[in-house]
Structures are given as structure tokens and as C-alpha cells.
mmCIF file with all atom_site columns, C-alpha atoms in Angstrom:
data_model
loop_
_atom_site.group_PDB
_atom_site.id
_atom_site.type_symbol
_atom_site.label_atom_id
_atom_site.label_alt_id
_atom_site.label_comp_id
_atom_site.label_asym_id
_atom_site.label_entity_id
_atom_site.label_seq_id
_atom_site.pdbx_PDB_ins_code
_atom_site.Cartn_x
_atom_site.Cartn_y
_atom_site.Cartn_z
_atom_site.occupancy
_atom_site.B_iso_or_equiv
_atom_site.pdbx_formal_charge
_atom_site.auth_seq_id
_atom_site.auth_comp_id
_atom_site.auth_asym_id
_atom_site.auth_atom_id
_atom_site.pdbx_PDB_model_num
ATOM 1   C CA . UNK A 1 1   ? 117.799 108.660 100.469 1.00 85.00 ? 1   UNK A CA 1
ATOM 2   C CA . UNK A 1 2   ? 114.557 109.722 98.838  1.00 96.00 ? 2   UNK A CA 1
ATOM 3   C CA . UNK A 1 3   ? 114.716 110.336 95.099  1.00 98.00 ? 3   UNK A CA 1
ATOM 4   C CA . UNK A 1 4   ? 112.122 112.699 93.651  1.00 98.00 ? 4   UNK A CA 1
ATOM 5   C CA . UNK A 1 5   ? 111.527 113.032 89.937  1.00 98.00 ? 5   UNK A CA 1
ATOM 6   C CA . UNK A 1 6   ? 109.951 116.319 88.855  1.00 98.00 ? 6   UNK A CA 1
ATOM 7   C CA . UNK A 1 7   ? 110.562 119.964 88.009  1.00 98.00 ? 7   UNK A CA 1
ATOM 8   C CA . UNK A 1 8   ? 110.097 122.509 90.801  1.00 97.00 ? 8   UNK A CA 1
ATOM 9   C CA . UNK A 1 9   ? 107.767 124.620 88.622  1.00 96.00 ? 9   UNK A CA 1
ATOM 10  C CA . UNK A 1 10  ? 105.114 121.895 89.055  1.00 97.00 ? 10  UNK A CA 1
ATOM 11  C CA . UNK A 1 11  ? 102.639 122.515 91.872  1.00 97.00 ? 11  UNK A CA 1
ATOM 12  C CA . UNK A 1 12  ? 102.550 118.778 92.528  1.00 98.00 ? 12  UNK A CA 1
ATOM 13  C CA . UNK A 1 13  ? 106.320 118.528 92.840  1.00 98.00 ? 13  UNK A CA 1
ATOM 14  C CA . UNK A 1 14  ? 106.343 121.515 95.189  1.00 98.00 ? 14  UNK A CA 1
ATOM 15  C CA . UNK A 1 15  ? 104.002 119.659 97.547  1.00 98.00 ? 15  UNK A CA 1
ATOM 16  C CA . UNK A 1 16  ? 106.538 116.859 97.883  1.00 98.00 ? 16  UNK A CA 1
ATOM 17  C CA . UNK A 1 17  ? 109.563 119.143 98.273  1.00 98.00 ? 17  UNK A CA 1
ATOM 18  C CA . UNK A 1 18  ? 107.823 121.117 101.013 1.00 98.00 ? 18  UNK A CA 1
ATOM 19  C CA . UNK A 1 19  ? 106.750 117.943 102.812 1.00 98.00 ? 19  UNK A CA 1
ATOM 20  C CA . UNK A 1 20  ? 110.304 116.614 102.795 1.00 98.00 ? 20  UNK A CA 1
ATOM 21  C CA . UNK A 1 21  ? 111.571 119.934 104.150 1.00 98.00 ? 21  UNK A CA 1
ATOM 22  C CA . UNK A 1 22  ? 108.969 119.926 106.934 1.00 98.00 ? 22  UNK A CA 1
ATOM 23  C CA . UNK A 1 23  ? 110.111 116.438 107.897 1.00 97.00 ? 23  UNK A CA 1
ATOM 24  C CA . UNK A 1 24  ? 113.817 117.204 107.672 1.00 97.00 ? 24  UNK A CA 1
ATOM 25  C CA . UNK A 1 25  ? 114.379 114.559 105.013 1.00 97.00 ? 25  UNK A CA 1
ATOM 26  C CA . UNK A 1 26  ? 117.304 114.466 102.606 1.00 95.00 ? 26  UNK A CA 1
ATOM 27  C CA . UNK A 1 27  ? 115.882 114.589 99.108  1.00 95.00 ? 27  UNK A CA 1
ATOM 28  C CA . UNK A 1 28  ? 117.604 114.055 95.788  1.00 97.00 ? 28  UNK A CA 1
ATOM 29  C CA . UNK A 1 29  ? 115.582 115.657 93.006  1.00 98.00 ? 29  UNK A CA 1
ATOM 30  C CA . UNK A 1 30  ? 115.932 115.064 89.273  1.00 98.00 ? 30  UNK A CA 1
ATOM 31  C CA . UNK A 1 31  ? 114.273 117.578 86.954  1.00 98.00 ? 31  UNK A CA 1
ATOM 32  C CA . UNK A 1 32  ? 111.694 115.797 84.836  1.00 98.00 ? 32  UNK A CA 1
ATOM 33  C CA . UNK A 1 33  ? 108.564 116.698 82.930  1.00 96.00 ? 33  UNK A CA 1
ATOM 34  C CA . UNK A 1 34  ? 107.878 119.741 80.763  1.00 93.00 ? 34  UNK A CA 1
ATOM 35  C CA . UNK A 1 35  ? 111.043 120.982 79.034  1.00 95.00 ? 35  UNK A CA 1
ATOM 36  C CA . UNK A 1 36  ? 113.176 118.395 80.859  1.00 96.00 ? 36  UNK A CA 1
ATOM 37  C CA . UNK A 1 37  ? 111.488 115.399 79.268  1.00 96.00 ? 37  UNK A CA 1
ATOM 38  C CA . UNK A 1 38  ? 112.355 111.995 80.790  1.00 97.00 ? 38  UNK A CA 1
ATOM 39  C CA . UNK A 1 39  ? 108.742 111.089 81.625  1.00 97.00 ? 39  UNK A CA 1
ATOM 40  C CA . UNK A 1 40  ? 108.149 109.430 78.249  1.00 96.00 ? 40  UNK A CA 1
ATOM 41  C CA . UNK A 1 41  ? 111.310 107.336 78.450  1.00 97.00 ? 41  UNK A CA 1
ATOM 42  C CA . UNK A 1 42  ? 110.648 103.594 78.804  1.00 97.00 ? 42  UNK A CA 1
ATOM 43  C CA . UNK A 1 43  ? 112.700 103.384 82.001  1.00 96.00 ? 43  UNK A CA 1
ATOM 44  C CA . UNK A 1 44  ? 110.671 106.115 83.654  1.00 97.00 ? 44  UNK A CA 1
ATOM 45  C CA . UNK A 1 45  ? 107.360 104.694 82.462  1.00 97.00 ? 45  UNK A CA 1
ATOM 46  C CA . UNK A 1 46  ? 108.200 101.379 84.051  1.00 97.00 ? 46  UNK A CA 1
ATOM 47  C CA . UNK A 1 47  ? 108.357 103.285 87.328  1.00 96.00 ? 47  UNK A CA 1
ATOM 48  C CA . UNK A 1 48  ? 105.376 105.547 86.652  1.00 97.00 ? 48  UNK A CA 1
ATOM 49  C CA . UNK A 1 49  ? 103.072 104.327 83.862  1.00 97.00 ? 49  UNK A CA 1
ATOM 50  C CA . UNK A 1 50  ? 101.199 107.647 83.908  1.00 95.00 ? 50  UNK A CA 1
ATOM 51  C CA . UNK A 1 51  ? 104.303 109.369 82.520  1.00 97.00 ? 51  UNK A CA 1
ATOM 52  C CA . UNK A 1 52  ? 103.780 112.341 84.825  1.00 97.00 ? 52  UNK A CA 1
ATOM 53  C CA . UNK A 1 53  ? 105.544 113.935 87.784  1.00 98.00 ? 53  UNK A CA 1
ATOM 54  C CA . UNK A 1 54  ? 106.097 113.612 90.655  1.00 98.00 ? 54  UNK A CA 1
ATOM 55  C CA . UNK A 1 55  ? 107.469 110.177 91.359  1.00 98.00 ? 55  UNK A CA 1
ATOM 56  C CA . UNK A 1 56  ? 109.373 109.234 94.496  1.00 98.00 ? 56  UNK A CA 1
ATOM 57  C CA . UNK A 1 57  ? 111.620 106.297 95.143  1.00 98.00 ? 57  UNK A CA 1
ATOM 58  C CA . UNK A 1 58  ? 112.172 105.413 98.791  1.00 96.00 ? 58  UNK A CA 1
ATOM 59  C CA . UNK A 1 59  ? 114.376 102.368 98.649  1.00 94.00 ? 59  UNK A CA 1
ATOM 60  C CA . UNK A 1 60  ? 112.294 99.734  96.898  1.00 94.00 ? 60  UNK A CA 1
ATOM 61  C CA . UNK A 1 61  ? 109.098 101.780 97.297  1.00 97.00 ? 61  UNK A CA 1
ATOM 62  C CA . UNK A 1 62  ? 107.904 103.779 94.283  1.00 97.00 ? 62  UNK A CA 1
ATOM 63  C CA . UNK A 1 63  ? 104.906 106.079 94.544  1.00 98.00 ? 63  UNK A CA 1
ATOM 64  C CA . UNK A 1 64  ? 103.300 108.537 92.147  1.00 97.00 ? 64  UNK A CA 1
ATOM 65  C CA . UNK A 1 65  ? 100.338 110.927 92.674  1.00 97.00 ? 65  UNK A CA 1
ATOM 66  C CA . UNK A 1 66  ? 101.382 113.967 94.679  1.00 98.00 ? 66  UNK A CA 1
ATOM 67  C CA . UNK A 1 67  ? 98.877  113.866 97.524  1.00 98.00 ? 67  UNK A CA 1
ATOM 68  C CA . UNK A 1 68  ? 99.507  110.168 98.053  1.00 98.00 ? 68  UNK A CA 1
ATOM 69  C CA . UNK A 1 69  ? 103.230 110.905 98.279  1.00 98.00 ? 69  UNK A CA 1
ATOM 70  C CA . UNK A 1 70  ? 102.516 113.573 100.907 1.00 98.00 ? 70  UNK A CA 1
ATOM 71  C CA . UNK A 1 71  ? 100.419 111.071 102.868 1.00 98.00 ? 71  UNK A CA 1
ATOM 72  C CA . UNK A 1 72  ? 103.094 108.398 102.600 1.00 98.00 ? 72  UNK A CA 1
ATOM 73  C CA . UNK A 1 73  ? 105.898 110.636 103.805 1.00 98.00 ? 73  UNK A CA 1
ATOM 74  C CA . UNK A 1 74  ? 103.851 111.997 106.695 1.00 98.00 ? 74  UNK A CA 1
ATOM 75  C CA . UNK A 1 75  ? 102.655 108.520 107.689 1.00 97.00 ? 75  UNK A CA 1
ATOM 76  C CA . UNK A 1 76  ? 106.188 107.103 107.625 1.00 97.00 ? 76  UNK A CA 1
ATOM 77  C CA . UNK A 1 77  ? 108.091 109.972 109.168 1.00 95.00 ? 77  UNK A CA 1
ATOM 78  C CA . UNK A 1 78  ? 105.484 111.906 111.207 1.00 95.00 ? 78  UNK A CA 1
ATOM 79  C CA . UNK A 1 79  ? 102.913 109.364 112.401 1.00 91.00 ? 79  UNK A CA 1
ATOM 80  C CA . UNK A 1 80  ? 100.552 111.000 114.879 1.00 91.00 ? 80  UNK A CA 1
ATOM 81  C CA . UNK A 1 81  ? 101.733 114.510 114.058 1.00 94.00 ? 81  UNK A CA 1
ATOM 82  C CA . UNK A 1 82  ? 101.454 115.645 110.418 1.00 97.00 ? 82  UNK A CA 1
ATOM 83  C CA . UNK A 1 83  ? 99.676  112.329 109.794 1.00 97.00 ? 83  UNK A CA 1
ATOM 84  C CA . UNK A 1 84  ? 96.947  112.371 112.472 1.00 96.00 ? 84  UNK A CA 1
ATOM 85  C CA . UNK A 1 85  ? 96.577  109.229 114.561 1.00 94.00 ? 85  UNK A CA 1
ATOM 86  C CA . UNK A 1 86  ? 92.865  109.608 115.316 1.00 94.00 ? 86  UNK A CA 1
ATOM 87  C CA . UNK A 1 87  ? 90.523  108.571 112.525 1.00 95.00 ? 87  UNK A CA 1
ATOM 88  C CA . UNK A 1 88  ? 88.269  111.676 112.711 1.00 94.00 ? 88  UNK A CA 1
ATOM 89  C CA . UNK A 1 89  ? 91.261  114.007 112.431 1.00 94.00 ? 89  UNK A CA 1
ATOM 90  C CA . UNK A 1 90  ? 92.970  111.880 109.800 1.00 96.00 ? 90  UNK A CA 1
ATOM 91  C CA . UNK A 1 91  ? 89.980  111.723 107.521 1.00 96.00 ? 91  UNK A CA 1
ATOM 92  C CA . UNK A 1 92  ? 89.190  115.396 107.977 1.00 96.00 ? 92  UNK A CA 1
ATOM 93  C CA . UNK A 1 93  ? 92.667  115.961 106.549 1.00 97.00 ? 93  UNK A CA 1
ATOM 94  C CA . UNK A 1 94  ? 92.099  113.355 103.832 1.00 97.00 ? 94  UNK A CA 1
ATOM 95  C CA . UNK A 1 95  ? 88.860  114.950 102.632 1.00 98.00 ? 95  UNK A CA 1
ATOM 96  C CA . UNK A 1 96  ? 90.442  118.376 102.203 1.00 98.00 ? 96  UNK A CA 1
ATOM 97  C CA . UNK A 1 97  ? 93.398  116.867 100.352 1.00 98.00 ? 97  UNK A CA 1
ATOM 98  C CA . UNK A 1 98  ? 91.000  115.156 97.951  1.00 98.00 ? 98  UNK A CA 1
ATOM 99  C CA . UNK A 1 99  ? 89.006  118.388 97.635  1.00 98.00 ? 99  UNK A CA 1
ATOM 100 C CA . UNK A 1 100 ? 92.164  120.197 96.548  1.00 98.00 ? 100 UNK A CA 1
ATOM 101 C CA . UNK A 1 101 ? 92.726  117.730 93.711  1.00 97.00 ? 101 UNK A CA 1
ATOM 102 C CA . UNK A 1 102 ? 89.166  117.055 92.565  1.00 98.00 ? 102 UNK A CA 1
ATOM 103 C CA . UNK A 1 103 ? 87.456  120.428 93.110  1.00 98.00 ? 103 UNK A CA 1
ATOM 104 C CA . UNK A 1 104 ? 89.763  123.352 93.872  1.00 98.00 ? 104 UNK A CA 1
ATOM 105 C CA . UNK A 1 105 ? 92.502  122.617 91.333  1.00 98.00 ? 105 UNK A CA 1
ATOM 106 C CA . UNK A 1 106 ? 90.166  122.053 88.347  1.00 98.00 ? 106 UNK A CA 1
ATOM 107 C CA . UNK A 1 107 ? 88.303  125.287 89.121  1.00 98.00 ? 107 UNK A CA 1
ATOM 108 C CA . UNK A 1 108 ? 91.416  127.460 89.144  1.00 98.00 ? 108 UNK A CA 1
ATOM 109 C CA . UNK A 1 109 ? 93.495  125.704 86.511  1.00 98.00 ? 109 UNK A CA 1
ATOM 110 C CA . UNK A 1 110 ? 92.092  127.639 83.542  1.00 98.00 ? 110 UNK A CA 1
ATOM 111 C CA . UNK A 1 111 ? 92.853  131.044 85.061  1.00 98.00 ? 111 UNK A CA 1
ATOM 112 C CA . UNK A 1 112 ? 96.386  129.889 85.856  1.00 98.00 ? 112 UNK A CA 1
ATOM 113 C CA . UNK A 1 113 ? 96.943  128.591 82.315  1.00 98.00 ? 113 UNK A CA 1
ATOM 114 C CA . UNK A 1 114 ? 95.532  131.766 80.795  1.00 98.00 ? 114 UNK A CA 1
ATOM 115 C CA . UNK A 1 115 ? 97.498  134.213 82.975  1.00 98.00 ? 115 UNK A CA 1
ATOM 116 C CA . UNK A 1 116 ? 100.810 132.388 83.260  1.00 98.00 ? 116 UNK A CA 1
ATOM 117 C CA . UNK A 1 117 ? 101.198 130.032 80.317  1.00 97.00 ? 117 UNK A CA 1
ATOM 118 C CA . UNK A 1 118 ? 99.252  131.780 77.548  1.00 98.00 ? 118 UNK A CA 1
ATOM 119 C CA . UNK A 1 119 ? 100.699 134.739 75.604  1.00 98.00 ? 119 UNK A CA 1
ATOM 120 C CA . UNK A 1 120 ? 98.867  137.974 76.451  1.00 98.00 ? 120 UNK A CA 1
ATOM 121 C CA . UNK A 1 121 ? 97.479  138.383 72.942  1.00 98.00 ? 121 UNK A CA 1
ATOM 122 C CA . UNK A 1 122 ? 95.942  134.906 73.054  1.00 98.00 ? 122 UNK A CA 1
ATOM 123 C CA . UNK A 1 123 ? 94.230  135.126 76.462  1.00 98.00 ? 123 UNK A CA 1
ATOM 124 C CA . UNK A 1 124 ? 90.486  134.717 76.669  1.00 98.00 ? 124 UNK A CA 1
ATOM 125 C CA . UNK A 1 125 ? 88.954  137.020 79.334  1.00 98.00 ? 125 UNK A CA 1
ATOM 126 C CA . UNK A 1 126 ? 85.758  134.963 79.376  1.00 98.00 ? 126 UNK A CA 1
ATOM 127 C CA . UNK A 1 127 ? 87.638  131.805 80.315  1.00 98.00 ? 127 UNK A CA 1
ATOM 128 C CA . UNK A 1 128 ? 89.470  133.666 83.060  1.00 98.00 ? 128 UNK A CA 1
ATOM 129 C CA . UNK A 1 129 ? 86.207  135.079 84.410  1.00 98.00 ? 129 UNK A CA 1
ATOM 130 C CA . UNK A 1 130 ? 84.586  131.647 84.519  1.00 98.00 ? 130 UNK A CA 1
ATOM 131 C CA . UNK A 1 131 ? 87.542  130.186 86.359  1.00 98.00 ? 131 UNK A CA 1
ATOM 132 C CA . UNK A 1 132 ? 87.656  133.069 88.830  1.00 98.00 ? 132 UNK A CA 1
ATOM 133 C CA . UNK A 1 133 ? 83.934  132.778 89.584  1.00 98.00 ? 133 UNK A CA 1
ATOM 134 C CA . UNK A 1 134 ? 84.204  129.048 90.210  1.00 98.00 ? 134 UNK A CA 1
ATOM 135 C CA . UNK A 1 135 ? 87.300  129.422 92.378  1.00 98.00 ? 135 UNK A CA 1
ATOM 136 C CA . UNK A 1 136 ? 86.075  132.350 94.461  1.00 98.00 ? 136 UNK A CA 1
ATOM 137 C CA . UNK A 1 137 ? 82.982  130.371 95.436  1.00 98.00 ? 137 UNK A CA 1
ATOM 138 C CA . UNK A 1 138 ? 85.266  127.615 96.701  1.00 98.00 ? 138 UNK A CA 1
ATOM 139 C CA . UNK A 1 139 ? 87.487  130.078 98.553  1.00 98.00 ? 139 UNK A CA 1
ATOM 140 C CA . UNK A 1 140 ? 84.428  131.393 100.375 1.00 98.00 ? 140 UNK A CA 1
ATOM 141 C CA . UNK A 1 141 ? 83.777  127.834 101.519 1.00 98.00 ? 141 UNK A CA 1
ATOM 142 C CA . UNK A 1 142 ? 87.380  127.382 102.669 1.00 98.00 ? 142 UNK A CA 1
ATOM 143 C CA . UNK A 1 143 ? 87.350  130.755 104.437 1.00 98.00 ? 143 UNK A CA 1
ATOM 144 C CA . UNK A 1 144 ? 84.234  129.724 106.358 1.00 98.00 ? 144 UNK A CA 1
ATOM 145 C CA . UNK A 1 145 ? 85.899  126.462 107.369 1.00 98.00 ? 145 UNK A CA 1
ATOM 146 C CA . UNK A 1 146 ? 88.978  128.324 108.605 1.00 98.00 ? 146 UNK A CA 1
ATOM 147 C CA . UNK A 1 147 ? 86.803  130.629 110.697 1.00 98.00 ? 147 UNK A CA 1
ATOM 148 C CA . UNK A 1 148 ? 86.456  127.711 113.106 1.00 97.00 ? 148 UNK A CA 1
ATOM 149 C CA . UNK A 1 149 ? 89.787  125.980 112.520 1.00 97.00 ? 149 UNK A CA 1
ATOM 150 C CA . UNK A 1 150 ? 93.352  127.217 112.856 1.00 98.00 ? 150 UNK A CA 1
ATOM 151 C CA . UNK A 1 151 ? 94.456  124.894 110.065 1.00 98.00 ? 151 UNK A CA 1
ATOM 152 C CA . UNK A 1 152 ? 92.770  122.993 107.286 1.00 98.00 ? 152 UNK A CA 1
ATOM 153 C CA . UNK A 1 153 ? 92.645  119.719 109.213 1.00 96.00 ? 153 UNK A CA 1
ATOM 154 C CA . UNK A 1 154 ? 91.807  121.239 112.601 1.00 95.00 ? 154 UNK A CA 1
ATOM 155 C CA . UNK A 1 155 ? 93.787  122.984 115.300 1.00 95.00 ? 155 UNK A CA 1
ATOM 156 C CA . UNK A 1 156 ? 97.235  121.707 114.258 1.00 95.00 ? 156 UNK A CA 1
ATOM 157 C CA . UNK A 1 157 ? 99.279  121.930 111.095 1.00 98.00 ? 157 UNK A CA 1
ATOM 158 C CA . UNK A 1 158 ? 99.002  118.638 109.221 1.00 98.00 ? 158 UNK A CA 1
ATOM 159 C CA . UNK A 1 159 ? 99.426  117.019 105.828 1.00 98.00 ? 159 UNK A CA 1
ATOM 160 C CA . UNK A 1 160 ? 96.154  118.669 104.766 1.00 98.00 ? 160 UNK A CA 1
ATOM 161 C CA . UNK A 1 161 ? 97.670  122.147 104.741 1.00 98.00 ? 161 UNK A CA 1
ATOM 162 C CA . UNK A 1 162 ? 100.390 121.329 102.221 1.00 98.00 ? 162 UNK A CA 1
ATOM 163 C CA . UNK A 1 163 ? 98.317  120.734 99.061  1.00 98.00 ? 163 UNK A CA 1
ATOM 164 C CA . UNK A 1 164 ? 95.899  123.545 99.921  1.00 98.00 ? 164 UNK A CA 1
ATOM 165 C CA . UNK A 1 165 ? 98.656  126.081 100.562 1.00 98.00 ? 165 UNK A CA 1
ATOM 166 C CA . UNK A 1 166 ? 100.437 125.136 97.334  1.00 98.00 ? 166 UNK A CA 1
ATOM 167 C CA . UNK A 1 167 ? 97.169  125.760 95.518  1.00 98.00 ? 167 UNK A CA 1
ATOM 168 C CA . UNK A 1 168 ? 96.726  129.106 97.294  1.00 98.00 ? 168 UNK A CA 1
ATOM 169 C CA . UNK A 1 169 ? 100.273 130.121 96.380  1.00 98.00 ? 169 UNK A CA 1
ATOM 170 C CA . UNK A 1 170 ? 99.390  129.583 92.751  1.00 97.00 ? 170 UNK A CA 1
ATOM 171 C CA . UNK A 1 171 ? 96.060  131.397 93.008  1.00 98.00 ? 171 UNK A CA 1
ATOM 172 C CA . UNK A 1 172 ? 97.418  134.382 94.944  1.00 97.00 ? 172 UNK A CA 1
ATOM 173 C CA . UNK A 1 173 ? 100.229 134.694 92.406  1.00 98.00 ? 173 UNK A CA 1
ATOM 174 C CA . UNK A 1 174 ? 97.888  135.462 89.513  1.00 98.00 ? 174 UNK A CA 1
ATOM 175 C CA . UNK A 1 175 ? 97.840  139.135 88.407  1.00 97.00 ? 175 UNK A CA 1
ATOM 176 C CA . UNK A 1 176 ? 94.211  139.780 89.256  1.00 97.00 ? 176 UNK A CA 1
ATOM 177 C CA . UNK A 1 177 ? 92.294  141.451 92.096  1.00 95.00 ? 177 UNK A CA 1
ATOM 178 C CA . UNK A 1 178 ? 90.998  139.301 94.911  1.00 93.00 ? 178 UNK A CA 1
ATOM 179 C CA . UNK A 1 179 ? 88.685  139.960 97.830  1.00 95.00 ? 179 UNK A CA 1
ATOM 180 C CA . UNK A 1 180 ? 89.978  140.002 101.380 1.00 96.00 ? 180 UNK A CA 1
ATOM 181 C CA . UNK A 1 181 ? 89.088  136.773 103.153 1.00 98.00 ? 181 UNK A CA 1
ATOM 182 C CA . UNK A 1 182 ? 90.051  137.267 106.780 1.00 98.00 ? 182 UNK A CA 1
ATOM 183 C CA . UNK A 1 183 ? 90.348  133.668 107.903 1.00 98.00 ? 183 UNK A CA 1
ATOM 184 C CA . UNK A 1 184 ? 91.930  132.380 104.721 1.00 98.00 ? 184 UNK A CA 1
ATOM 185 C CA . UNK A 1 185 ? 94.455  135.210 104.698 1.00 98.00 ? 185 UNK A CA 1
ATOM 186 C CA . UNK A 1 186 ? 95.324  134.614 108.379 1.00 98.00 ? 186 UNK A CA 1
ATOM 187 C CA . UNK A 1 187 ? 95.891  130.908 107.737 1.00 98.00 ? 187 UNK A CA 1
ATOM 188 C CA . UNK A 1 188 ? 98.041  131.554 104.668 1.00 98.00 ? 188 UNK A CA 1
ATOM 189 C CA . UNK A 1 189 ? 100.234 134.087 106.464 1.00 98.00 ? 189 UNK A CA 1
ATOM 190 C CA . UNK A 1 190 ? 100.796 131.544 109.233 1.00 98.00 ? 190 UNK A CA 1
ATOM 191 C CA . UNK A 1 191 ? 101.771 128.990 106.599 1.00 98.00 ? 191 UNK A CA 1
ATOM 192 C CA . UNK A 1 192 ? 104.257 131.382 104.979 1.00 98.00 ? 192 UNK A CA 1
ATOM 193 C CA . UNK A 1 193 ? 105.939 131.863 108.356 1.00 98.00 ? 193 UNK A CA 1
ATOM 194 C CA . UNK A 1 194 ? 106.992 128.205 108.375 1.00 98.00 ? 194 UNK A CA 1
ATOM 195 C CA . UNK A 1 195 ? 110.697 127.906 107.464 1.00 98.00 ? 195 UNK A CA 1
ATOM 196 C CA . UNK A 1 196 ? 110.069 124.741 105.438 1.00 98.00 ? 196 UNK A CA 1
ATOM 197 C CA . UNK A 1 197 ? 108.090 126.713 102.850 1.00 98.00 ? 197 UNK A CA 1
ATOM 198 C CA . UNK A 1 198 ? 111.283 128.409 101.634 1.00 98.00 ? 198 UNK A CA 1
ATOM 199 C CA . UNK A 1 199 ? 112.144 127.357 98.122  1.00 97.00 ? 199 UNK A CA 1
ATOM 200 C CA . UNK A 1 200 ? 108.525 126.404 97.496  1.00 98.00 ? 200 UNK A CA 1
ATOM 201 C CA . UNK A 1 201 ? 105.979 129.092 98.369  1.00 98.00 ? 201 UNK A CA 1
ATOM 202 C CA . UNK A 1 202 ? 108.404 131.930 97.635  1.00 97.00 ? 202 UNK A CA 1
ATOM 203 C CA . UNK A 1 203 ? 109.053 130.868 94.040  1.00 96.00 ? 203 UNK A CA 1
ATOM 204 C CA . UNK A 1 204 ? 107.500 132.693 91.076  1.00 96.00 ? 204 UNK A CA 1
ATOM 205 C CA . UNK A 1 205 ? 104.870 130.962 88.981  1.00 96.00 ? 205 UNK A CA 1
ATOM 206 C CA . UNK A 1 206 ? 105.880 129.506 85.649  1.00 93.00 ? 206 UNK A CA 1
#
């Protein structure tokens, strides 16, 4: 049985939970991180020296870093399907997964922190505006990509869609106006129709 360490309020933990649900895997999850602690304990740090979540244990295999966990699970349990067999398709998926972590997430993180985790009287509208401007430019890029692709990695749902849709769930959940982006909105509605997103993309932000 897979053992996942991490609280469900974490976007990175949600990626792993959703992936396991897509693959029909039995997952034992232990709340960790944030108010649950554990991540600073010596026993946990021996497993994950970064002292962050998520961490999975699959028998003797231990892996941290959320997108790598998604890749691992898809490669092991969905080779050729969610984990594309062809190199062009696989690395198209890989590049968008890296883009989520290195570009999209940093751009939107400040707005999320300000709206969701900062008391109203302490919010800085200028910081929110900067984050929104940076993120909307990236969403225009993603919308253009989805004009020619049914899913992030191409014509089929794959591992690439999971990190991006978790990020969109967080962005769309912020209490701020957003422009209509036809292709992005179509893709996201198709994602929400997947039964495996229940308990992940229907949860409130916190």
C-alpha cells in the first residue's frame, strides 16, 4: 500500500491524491505539515531531508517532490497512458509540469497568500496586482496552447494535466475577477468532469 505524508490543504499533496485516484490505487495518508507538524521530526527528516510535504512510501521506495511523485506513479501504474510512451509526447508533458512549478506557481503564489492566508486588514493590493498581472500573462500563453490541444500534453489526458489543473483550481478559487479564456475554461471544465477529481478539485482553499 502507498503511504502519503501530507495535509490535503497543500496543493502539492492534492496532486498526489488525485493521481492515486485516477490510477485506482489504495492510498494511506497521514496528515503532516502546517498545523500537523511531523515534518521537523528526526524520523521524518530521515525520509525527506527537505522537511516538506508530500512524501510517498511505496514499499522500500521513498520519493519527495510532488511532480516527481506524479511521474513515478504514472510511470509505474499507467505506462503508455498517463505516462506517455513516445518521447515527444512524454517530454511535452514533462515541460508543462516543470513550467507549473518553476513559472506558473511562483507567479500566482503571492495573490494566493494575500487572499487566502493573510488577514483582510493586512493585505497589500499592490502585491496582489503584481501577482495577477504576472499570472494572467501566463494564462494567456496556456490558453493559446490549449487552442490547439485538447489537454496540456496533447490530445489525451496525461500526467501533465494534474499539476496544471491543481494550480488552476487554486487560481480560480481566489475572490477576484478573471477574464474569460475560452480554451482554458473548456479544458478545465473537462478536467472537473473526471470522477477522480472529487475530494481534490472540489475542496475549498485554505
